[in-house]
CSV table of C-alpha atoms in Angstrom, one decimal:
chain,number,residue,atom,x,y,z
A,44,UNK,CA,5.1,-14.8,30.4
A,45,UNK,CA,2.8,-16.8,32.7
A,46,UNK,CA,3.3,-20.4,32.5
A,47,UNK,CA,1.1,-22.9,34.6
A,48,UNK,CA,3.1,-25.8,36.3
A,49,UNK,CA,1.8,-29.2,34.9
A,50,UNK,CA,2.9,-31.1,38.1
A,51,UNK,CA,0.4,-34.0,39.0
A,52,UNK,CA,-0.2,-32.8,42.4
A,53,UNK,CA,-0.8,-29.1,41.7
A,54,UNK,CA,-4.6,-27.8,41.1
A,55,UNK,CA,-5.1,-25.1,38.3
A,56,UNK,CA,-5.3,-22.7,41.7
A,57,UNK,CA,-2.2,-23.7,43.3
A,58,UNK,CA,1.3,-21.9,43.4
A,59,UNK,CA,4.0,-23.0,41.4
A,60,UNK,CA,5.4,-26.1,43.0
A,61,UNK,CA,9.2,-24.9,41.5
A,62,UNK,CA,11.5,-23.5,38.9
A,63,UNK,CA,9.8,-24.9,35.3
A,64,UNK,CA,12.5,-26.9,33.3
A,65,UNK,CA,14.1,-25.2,30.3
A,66,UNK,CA,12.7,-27.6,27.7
A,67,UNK,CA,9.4,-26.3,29.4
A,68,UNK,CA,10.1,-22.9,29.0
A,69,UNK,CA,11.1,-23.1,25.5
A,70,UNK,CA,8.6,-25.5,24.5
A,71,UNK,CA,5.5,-22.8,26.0
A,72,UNK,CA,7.3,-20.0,24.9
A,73,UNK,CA,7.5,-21.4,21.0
A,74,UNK,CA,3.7,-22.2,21.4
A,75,UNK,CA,2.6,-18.7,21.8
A,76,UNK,CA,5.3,-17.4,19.3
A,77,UNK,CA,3.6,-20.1,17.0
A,78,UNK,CA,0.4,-18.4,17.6
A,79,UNK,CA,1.3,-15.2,16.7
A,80,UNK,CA,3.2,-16.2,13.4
A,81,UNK,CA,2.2,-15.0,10.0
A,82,UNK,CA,0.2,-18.6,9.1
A,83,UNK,CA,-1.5,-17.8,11.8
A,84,UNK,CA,-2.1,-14.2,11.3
A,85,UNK,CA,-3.0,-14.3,7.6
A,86,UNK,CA,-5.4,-17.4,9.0
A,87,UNK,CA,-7.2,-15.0,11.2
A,88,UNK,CA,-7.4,-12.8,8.4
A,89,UNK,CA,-8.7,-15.1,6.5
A,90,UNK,CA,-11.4,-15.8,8.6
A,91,UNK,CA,-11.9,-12.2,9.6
A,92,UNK,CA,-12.6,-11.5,5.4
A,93,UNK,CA,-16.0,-13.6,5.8
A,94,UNK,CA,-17.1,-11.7,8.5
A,95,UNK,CA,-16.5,-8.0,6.8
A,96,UNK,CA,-15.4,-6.0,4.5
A,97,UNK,CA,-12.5,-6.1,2.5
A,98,UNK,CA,-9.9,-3.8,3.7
A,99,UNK,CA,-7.1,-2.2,2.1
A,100,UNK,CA,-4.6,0.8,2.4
A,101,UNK,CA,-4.4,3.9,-0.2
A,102,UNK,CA,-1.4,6.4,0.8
A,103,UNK,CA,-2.3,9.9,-1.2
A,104,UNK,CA,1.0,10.9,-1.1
A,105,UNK,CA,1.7,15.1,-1.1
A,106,UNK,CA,4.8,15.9,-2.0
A,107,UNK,CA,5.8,19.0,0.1
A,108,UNK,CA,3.2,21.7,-0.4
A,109,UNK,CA,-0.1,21.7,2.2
A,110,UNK,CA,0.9,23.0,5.6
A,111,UNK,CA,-0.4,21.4,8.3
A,112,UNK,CA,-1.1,24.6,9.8
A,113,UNK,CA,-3.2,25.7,7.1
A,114,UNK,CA,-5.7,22.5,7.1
A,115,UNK,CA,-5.2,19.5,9.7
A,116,UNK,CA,-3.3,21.3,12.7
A,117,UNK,CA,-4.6,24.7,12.9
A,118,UNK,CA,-3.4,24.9,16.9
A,119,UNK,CA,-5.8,28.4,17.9
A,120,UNK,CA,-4.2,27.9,21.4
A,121,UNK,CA,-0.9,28.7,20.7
A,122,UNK,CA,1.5,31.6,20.8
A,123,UNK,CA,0.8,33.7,17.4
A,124,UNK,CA,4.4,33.0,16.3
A,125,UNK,CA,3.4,29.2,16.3
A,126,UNK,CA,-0.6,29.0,15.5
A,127,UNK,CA,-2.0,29.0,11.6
A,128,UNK,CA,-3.7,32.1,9.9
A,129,UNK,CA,-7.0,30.8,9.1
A,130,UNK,CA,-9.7,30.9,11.4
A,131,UNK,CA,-10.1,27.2,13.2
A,132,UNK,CA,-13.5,25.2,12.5
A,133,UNK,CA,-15.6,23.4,14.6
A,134,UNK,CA,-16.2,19.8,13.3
A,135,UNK,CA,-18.7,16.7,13.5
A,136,UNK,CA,-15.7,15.7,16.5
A,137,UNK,CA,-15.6,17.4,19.7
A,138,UNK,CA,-12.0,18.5,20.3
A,139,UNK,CA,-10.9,18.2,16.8
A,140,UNK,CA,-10.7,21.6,15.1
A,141,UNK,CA,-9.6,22.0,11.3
A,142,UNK,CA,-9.5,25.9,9.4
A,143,UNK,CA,-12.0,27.4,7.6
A,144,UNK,CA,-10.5,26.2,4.6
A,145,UNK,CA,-11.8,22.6,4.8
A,146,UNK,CA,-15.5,22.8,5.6
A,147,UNK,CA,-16.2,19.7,3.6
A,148,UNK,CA,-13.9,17.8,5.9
A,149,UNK,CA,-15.4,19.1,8.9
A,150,UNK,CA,-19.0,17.6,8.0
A,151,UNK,CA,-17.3,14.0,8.2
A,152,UNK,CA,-14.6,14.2,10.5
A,153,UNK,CA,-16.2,11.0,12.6
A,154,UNK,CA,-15.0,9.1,9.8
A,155,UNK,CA,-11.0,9.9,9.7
A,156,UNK,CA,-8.5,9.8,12.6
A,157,UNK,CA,-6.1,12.4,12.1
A,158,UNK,CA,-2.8,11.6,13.5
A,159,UNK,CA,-0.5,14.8,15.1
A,160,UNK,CA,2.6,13.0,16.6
A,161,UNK,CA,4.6,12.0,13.6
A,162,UNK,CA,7.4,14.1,12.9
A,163,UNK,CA,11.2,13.7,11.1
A,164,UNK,CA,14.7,14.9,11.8
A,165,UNK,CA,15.2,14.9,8.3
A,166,UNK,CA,17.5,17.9,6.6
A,167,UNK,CA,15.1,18.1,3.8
A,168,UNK,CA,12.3,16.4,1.7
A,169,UNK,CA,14.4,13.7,0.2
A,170,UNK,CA,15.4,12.5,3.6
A,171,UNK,CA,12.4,13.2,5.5
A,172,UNK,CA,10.5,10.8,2.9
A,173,UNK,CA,12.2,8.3,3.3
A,174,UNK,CA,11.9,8.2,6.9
A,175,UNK,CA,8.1,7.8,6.4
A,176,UNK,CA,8.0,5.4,3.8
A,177,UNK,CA,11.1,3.1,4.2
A,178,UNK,CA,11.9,3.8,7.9
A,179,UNK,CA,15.3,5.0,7.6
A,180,UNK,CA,15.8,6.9,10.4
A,181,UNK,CA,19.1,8.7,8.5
A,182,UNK,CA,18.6,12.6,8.8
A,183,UNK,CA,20.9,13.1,5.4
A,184,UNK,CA,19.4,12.7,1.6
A,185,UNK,CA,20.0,10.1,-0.2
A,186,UNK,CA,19.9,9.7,-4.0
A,187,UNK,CA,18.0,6.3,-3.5
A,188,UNK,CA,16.7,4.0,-0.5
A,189,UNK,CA,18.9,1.7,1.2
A,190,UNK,CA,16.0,-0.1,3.1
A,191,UNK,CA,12.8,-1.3,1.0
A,192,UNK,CA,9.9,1.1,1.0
A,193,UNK,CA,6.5,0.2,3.3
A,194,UNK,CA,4.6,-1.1,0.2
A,195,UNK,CA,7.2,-3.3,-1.5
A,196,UNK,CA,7.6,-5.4,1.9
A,197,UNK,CA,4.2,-5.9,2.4
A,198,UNK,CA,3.4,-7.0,-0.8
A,199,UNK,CA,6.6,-9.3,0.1
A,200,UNK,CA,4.3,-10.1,3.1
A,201,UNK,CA,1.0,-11.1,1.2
A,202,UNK,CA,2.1,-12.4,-1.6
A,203,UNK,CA,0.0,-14.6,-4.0
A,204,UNK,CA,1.5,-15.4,-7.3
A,205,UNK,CA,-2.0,-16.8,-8.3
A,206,UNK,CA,-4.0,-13.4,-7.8
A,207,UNK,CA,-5.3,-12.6,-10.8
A,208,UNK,CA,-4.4,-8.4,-10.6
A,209,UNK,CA,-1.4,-7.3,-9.2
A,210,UNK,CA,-1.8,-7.4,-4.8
A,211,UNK,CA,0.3,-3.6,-4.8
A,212,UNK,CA,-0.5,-1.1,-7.5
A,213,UNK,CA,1.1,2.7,-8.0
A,214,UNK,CA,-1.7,5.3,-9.8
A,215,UNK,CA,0.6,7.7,-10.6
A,216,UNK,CA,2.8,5.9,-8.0
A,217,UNK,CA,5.0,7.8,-5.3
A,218,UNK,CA,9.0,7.0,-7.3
A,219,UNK,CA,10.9,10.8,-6.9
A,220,UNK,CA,10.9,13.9,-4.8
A,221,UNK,CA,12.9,16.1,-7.6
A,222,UNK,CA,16.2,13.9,-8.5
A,223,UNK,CA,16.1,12.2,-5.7
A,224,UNK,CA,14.2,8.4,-5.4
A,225,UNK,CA,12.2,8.1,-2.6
A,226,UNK,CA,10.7,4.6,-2.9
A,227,UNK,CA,12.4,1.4,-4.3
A,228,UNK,CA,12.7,-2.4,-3.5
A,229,UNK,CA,16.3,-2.0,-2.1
A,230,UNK,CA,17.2,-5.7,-1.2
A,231,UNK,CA,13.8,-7.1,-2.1
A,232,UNK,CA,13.5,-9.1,-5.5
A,233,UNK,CA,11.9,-6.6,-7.8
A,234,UNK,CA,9.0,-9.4,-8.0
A,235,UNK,CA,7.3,-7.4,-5.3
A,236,UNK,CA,7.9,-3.8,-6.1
A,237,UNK,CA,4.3,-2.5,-6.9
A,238,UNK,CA,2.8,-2.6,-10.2
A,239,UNK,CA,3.0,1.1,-11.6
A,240,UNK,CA,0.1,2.9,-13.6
A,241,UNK,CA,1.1,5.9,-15.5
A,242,UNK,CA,-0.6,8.6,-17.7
A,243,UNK,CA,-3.5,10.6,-16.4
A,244,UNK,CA,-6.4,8.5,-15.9
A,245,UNK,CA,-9.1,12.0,-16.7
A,246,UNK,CA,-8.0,11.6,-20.0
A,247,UNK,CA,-10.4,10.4,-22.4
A,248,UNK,CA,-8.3,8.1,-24.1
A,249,UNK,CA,-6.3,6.8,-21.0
A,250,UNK,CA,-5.9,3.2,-21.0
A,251,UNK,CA,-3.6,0.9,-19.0
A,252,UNK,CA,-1.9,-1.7,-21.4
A,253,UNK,CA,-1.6,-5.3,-22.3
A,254,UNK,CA,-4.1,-5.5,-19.4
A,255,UNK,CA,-7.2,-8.2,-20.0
A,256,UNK,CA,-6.6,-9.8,-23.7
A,257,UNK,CA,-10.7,-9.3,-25.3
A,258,UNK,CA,-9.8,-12.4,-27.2
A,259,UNK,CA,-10.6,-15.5,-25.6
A,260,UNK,CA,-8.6,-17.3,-29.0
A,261,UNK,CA,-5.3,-14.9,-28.0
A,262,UNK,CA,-5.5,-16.0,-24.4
A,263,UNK,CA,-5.0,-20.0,-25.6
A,264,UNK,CA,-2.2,-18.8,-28.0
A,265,UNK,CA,-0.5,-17.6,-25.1
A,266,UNK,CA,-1.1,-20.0,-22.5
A,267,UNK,CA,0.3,-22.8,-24.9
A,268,UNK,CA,3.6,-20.2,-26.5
A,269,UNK,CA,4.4,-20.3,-22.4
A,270,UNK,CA,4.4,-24.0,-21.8
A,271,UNK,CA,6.8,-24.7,-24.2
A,272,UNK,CA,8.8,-21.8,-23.4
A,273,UNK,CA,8.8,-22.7,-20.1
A,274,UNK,CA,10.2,-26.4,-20.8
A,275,UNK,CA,12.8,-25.1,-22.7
A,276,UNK,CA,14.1,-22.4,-19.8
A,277,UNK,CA,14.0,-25.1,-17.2
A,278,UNK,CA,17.6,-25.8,-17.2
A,279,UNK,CA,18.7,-21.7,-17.5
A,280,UNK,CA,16.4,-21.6,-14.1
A,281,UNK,CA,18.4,-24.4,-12.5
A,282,UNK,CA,22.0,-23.5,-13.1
A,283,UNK,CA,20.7,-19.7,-11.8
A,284,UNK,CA,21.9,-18.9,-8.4
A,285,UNK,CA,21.6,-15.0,-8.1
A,286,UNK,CA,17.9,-14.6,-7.9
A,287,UNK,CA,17.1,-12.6,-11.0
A,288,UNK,CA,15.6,-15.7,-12.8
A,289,UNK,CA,13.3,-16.2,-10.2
A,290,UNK,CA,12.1,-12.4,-10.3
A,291,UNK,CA,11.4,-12.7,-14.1
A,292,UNK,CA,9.2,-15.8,-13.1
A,293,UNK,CA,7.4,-13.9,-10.9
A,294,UNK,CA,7.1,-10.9,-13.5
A,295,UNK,CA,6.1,-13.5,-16.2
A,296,UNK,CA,3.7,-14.7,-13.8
A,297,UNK,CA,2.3,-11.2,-13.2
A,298,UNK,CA,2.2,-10.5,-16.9
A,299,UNK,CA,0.4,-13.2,-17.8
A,300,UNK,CA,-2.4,-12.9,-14.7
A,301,UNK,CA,-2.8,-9.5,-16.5
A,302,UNK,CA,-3.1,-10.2,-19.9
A,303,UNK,CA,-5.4,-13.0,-19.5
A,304,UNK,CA,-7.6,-11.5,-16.6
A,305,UNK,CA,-10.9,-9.9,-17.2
A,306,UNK,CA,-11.0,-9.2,-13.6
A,307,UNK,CA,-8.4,-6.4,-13.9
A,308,UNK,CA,-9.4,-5.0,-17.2
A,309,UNK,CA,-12.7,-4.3,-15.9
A,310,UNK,CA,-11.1,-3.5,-12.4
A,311,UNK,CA,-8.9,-1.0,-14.8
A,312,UNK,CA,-11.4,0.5,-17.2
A,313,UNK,CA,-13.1,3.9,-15.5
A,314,UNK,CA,-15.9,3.8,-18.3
A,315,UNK,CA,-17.3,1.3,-16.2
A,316,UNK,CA,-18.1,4.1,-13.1
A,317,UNK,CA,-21.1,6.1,-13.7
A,318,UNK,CA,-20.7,9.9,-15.3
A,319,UNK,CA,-22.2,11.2,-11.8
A,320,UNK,CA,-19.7,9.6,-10.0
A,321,UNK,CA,-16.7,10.6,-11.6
A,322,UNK,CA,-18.1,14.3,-12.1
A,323,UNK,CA,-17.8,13.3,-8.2
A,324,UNK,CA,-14.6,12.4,-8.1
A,325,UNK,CA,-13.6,15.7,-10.2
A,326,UNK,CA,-12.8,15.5,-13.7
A,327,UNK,CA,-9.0,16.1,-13.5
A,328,UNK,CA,-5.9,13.8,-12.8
A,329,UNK,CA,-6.4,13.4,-9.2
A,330,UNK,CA,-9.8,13.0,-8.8
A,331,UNK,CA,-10.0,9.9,-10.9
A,332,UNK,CA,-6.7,8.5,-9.8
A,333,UNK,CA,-8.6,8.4,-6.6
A,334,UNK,CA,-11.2,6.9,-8.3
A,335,UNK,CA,-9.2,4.0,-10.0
A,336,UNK,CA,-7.6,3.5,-6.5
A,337,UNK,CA,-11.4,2.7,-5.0
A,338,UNK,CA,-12.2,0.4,-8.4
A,339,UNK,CA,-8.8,-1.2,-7.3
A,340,UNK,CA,-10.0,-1.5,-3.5
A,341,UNK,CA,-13.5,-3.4,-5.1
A,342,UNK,CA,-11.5,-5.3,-7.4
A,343,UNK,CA,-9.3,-7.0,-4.5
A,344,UNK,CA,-6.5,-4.8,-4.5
A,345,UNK,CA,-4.7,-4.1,-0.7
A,346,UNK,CA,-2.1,-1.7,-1.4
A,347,UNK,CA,-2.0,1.6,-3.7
A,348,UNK,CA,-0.4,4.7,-3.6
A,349,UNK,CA,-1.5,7.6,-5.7
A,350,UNK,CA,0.4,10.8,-6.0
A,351,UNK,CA,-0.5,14.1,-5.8
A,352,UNK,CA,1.9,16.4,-7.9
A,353,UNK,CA,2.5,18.0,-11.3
A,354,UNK,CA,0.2,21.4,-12.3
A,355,UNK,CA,-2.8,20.5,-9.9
A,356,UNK,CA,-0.1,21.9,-7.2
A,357,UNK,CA,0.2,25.6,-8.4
A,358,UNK,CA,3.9,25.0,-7.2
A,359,UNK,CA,6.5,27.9,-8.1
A,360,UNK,CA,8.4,27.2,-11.4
């Protein structure tokens, strides 16, 4: 840390006249931690929202399956014990070879980074998944995390119990790797674990529930069943000293942003996209996941996680 004396006699080019005073010290080093803190930070991003887009996260989660030899990582250089099978493909980045298997990907590889360092010490899936999503850097399985997963804390992080859709969402959510869980809120209130979307969004008649009430007269009804209920629990949420009143607050809260937002029944409804561009997508379970993830994105949504698993993944048994 530089810090600049503030003697009378010294000019801003002038050495140090002697040791700064502690009070100093701690006084400039609490004004750049200050700078740095999350007000700050979530002030910056603030301002940095007016000036571009929107951005968000989507984690397409792949459970097992895909080797990274066979698509991403081909590595032609290397011994033939070690190297993939498929021939390696030149792409739109020079340096950055992918198989012959993804020729789609190759045509807009300046628009993804791939990343080739991570790795895990993990004995098997279980374990080695919850290295990457909850950072616990214990080789052996577990039956459930011990450390909240990436998603939950940052929803932790950004939270805003006035949104009026849900800040963390799960389309077809990442929960299990076989009977083990792999994601969970661990010591976080359950307020913040993601809100999960199930079914298969290709289907015809999919449709999320008790999301957007049509009825403008149902939303007063509601609105006015609430405030007295809420008057009545006041003293229940007083004497409660564990928490779990204050996480069903924040889940009523949640509940009724849903129910009386048109915002994320439209955000919600895939009818809305035209047919073209969900015959883009691919008319099956994981293209229009991916789909609802992007409506999410548009709708103001920063963190989703969509999985892909299930018959799509042609997986033995």
């Amino acid at each position: 840390m530089l810090i600049r004396s503030t003697h009378k006699t010294a000019s801003p080019n002038s050495p140090c006249p002697g040791p700064v005073k502690r009070r100093e010290f701690l006084r400039a080093g609490l004004a750049g931690f200050a700078s740095l803190s999350l007000p700050g930070l979530l002030r910056l991003r603030a301002q940095a929202a007016t000036k571009r887009e929107r951005r968000a996260i989507i984690l397409v989660w792949l459970r097992g399956g895909l080797s990274h030899l066979d698509t991403y990582d081909p590595k032609p250089d290397a011994p033939e014990e070690y190297r993939g099978v498929f021939k390696p493909m030149a792409t739109r980045v020079p340096g950055m070879n992918l198989t012959e298997l993804l020729p789609r990907h190759a045509k807009f590889a300046d628009k993804f980074t791939l990343v080739r360092s991570f790795s895990h010490n993990g004995g098997g899936h279980p374990a080695g998944s919850l290295q990457m999503l909850t950072g616990d850097p214990d080789p052996k399985d577990k039956p459930k995390p011990i450390y909240p997963d990436w998603m939950t804390a940052a929803n932790y992080v950004l939270a805003d119990r006035t949104r009026r859709i849900p800040n963390c969402v799960g389309v077809h959510g990442i929960t299990r790797y076989d009977s083990f869980t792999i994601t969970g809120n661990a010591y976080v209130d359950p307020a913040y674990s993601p809100f999960m979307v199930t079914g298969d969004p290709s289907d015809p008649k999919f449709e999320v529930p008790n999301i957007g009430l049509k009825d403008a007269t149902q939303t007063a009804r509601i609105n006015d069943r609430l405030s007295l209920k809420h008057r009545l629990d006041t003293l229940a949420r007083e004497a409660d000293r564990s928490g779990a009143m204050r996480a069903v607050d924040d889940f009523e809260a949640q509940a009724l942003n849903l129910l009386t937002s048109p915002e994320a029944r439209n955000a919600f409804d895939l009818n809305k996209e035209d047919a073209r561009t969900r015959d883009r997508y691919g008319r099956h379970q994981w293209g229009q996941q991916c789909l609802l993830a992007r409506r999410l994105v548009e709708a103001g949504v920063e963190i989703i996680t969509t999985t892909f698993d299930g018959p799509l993944c042609g997986r033995v048994g």
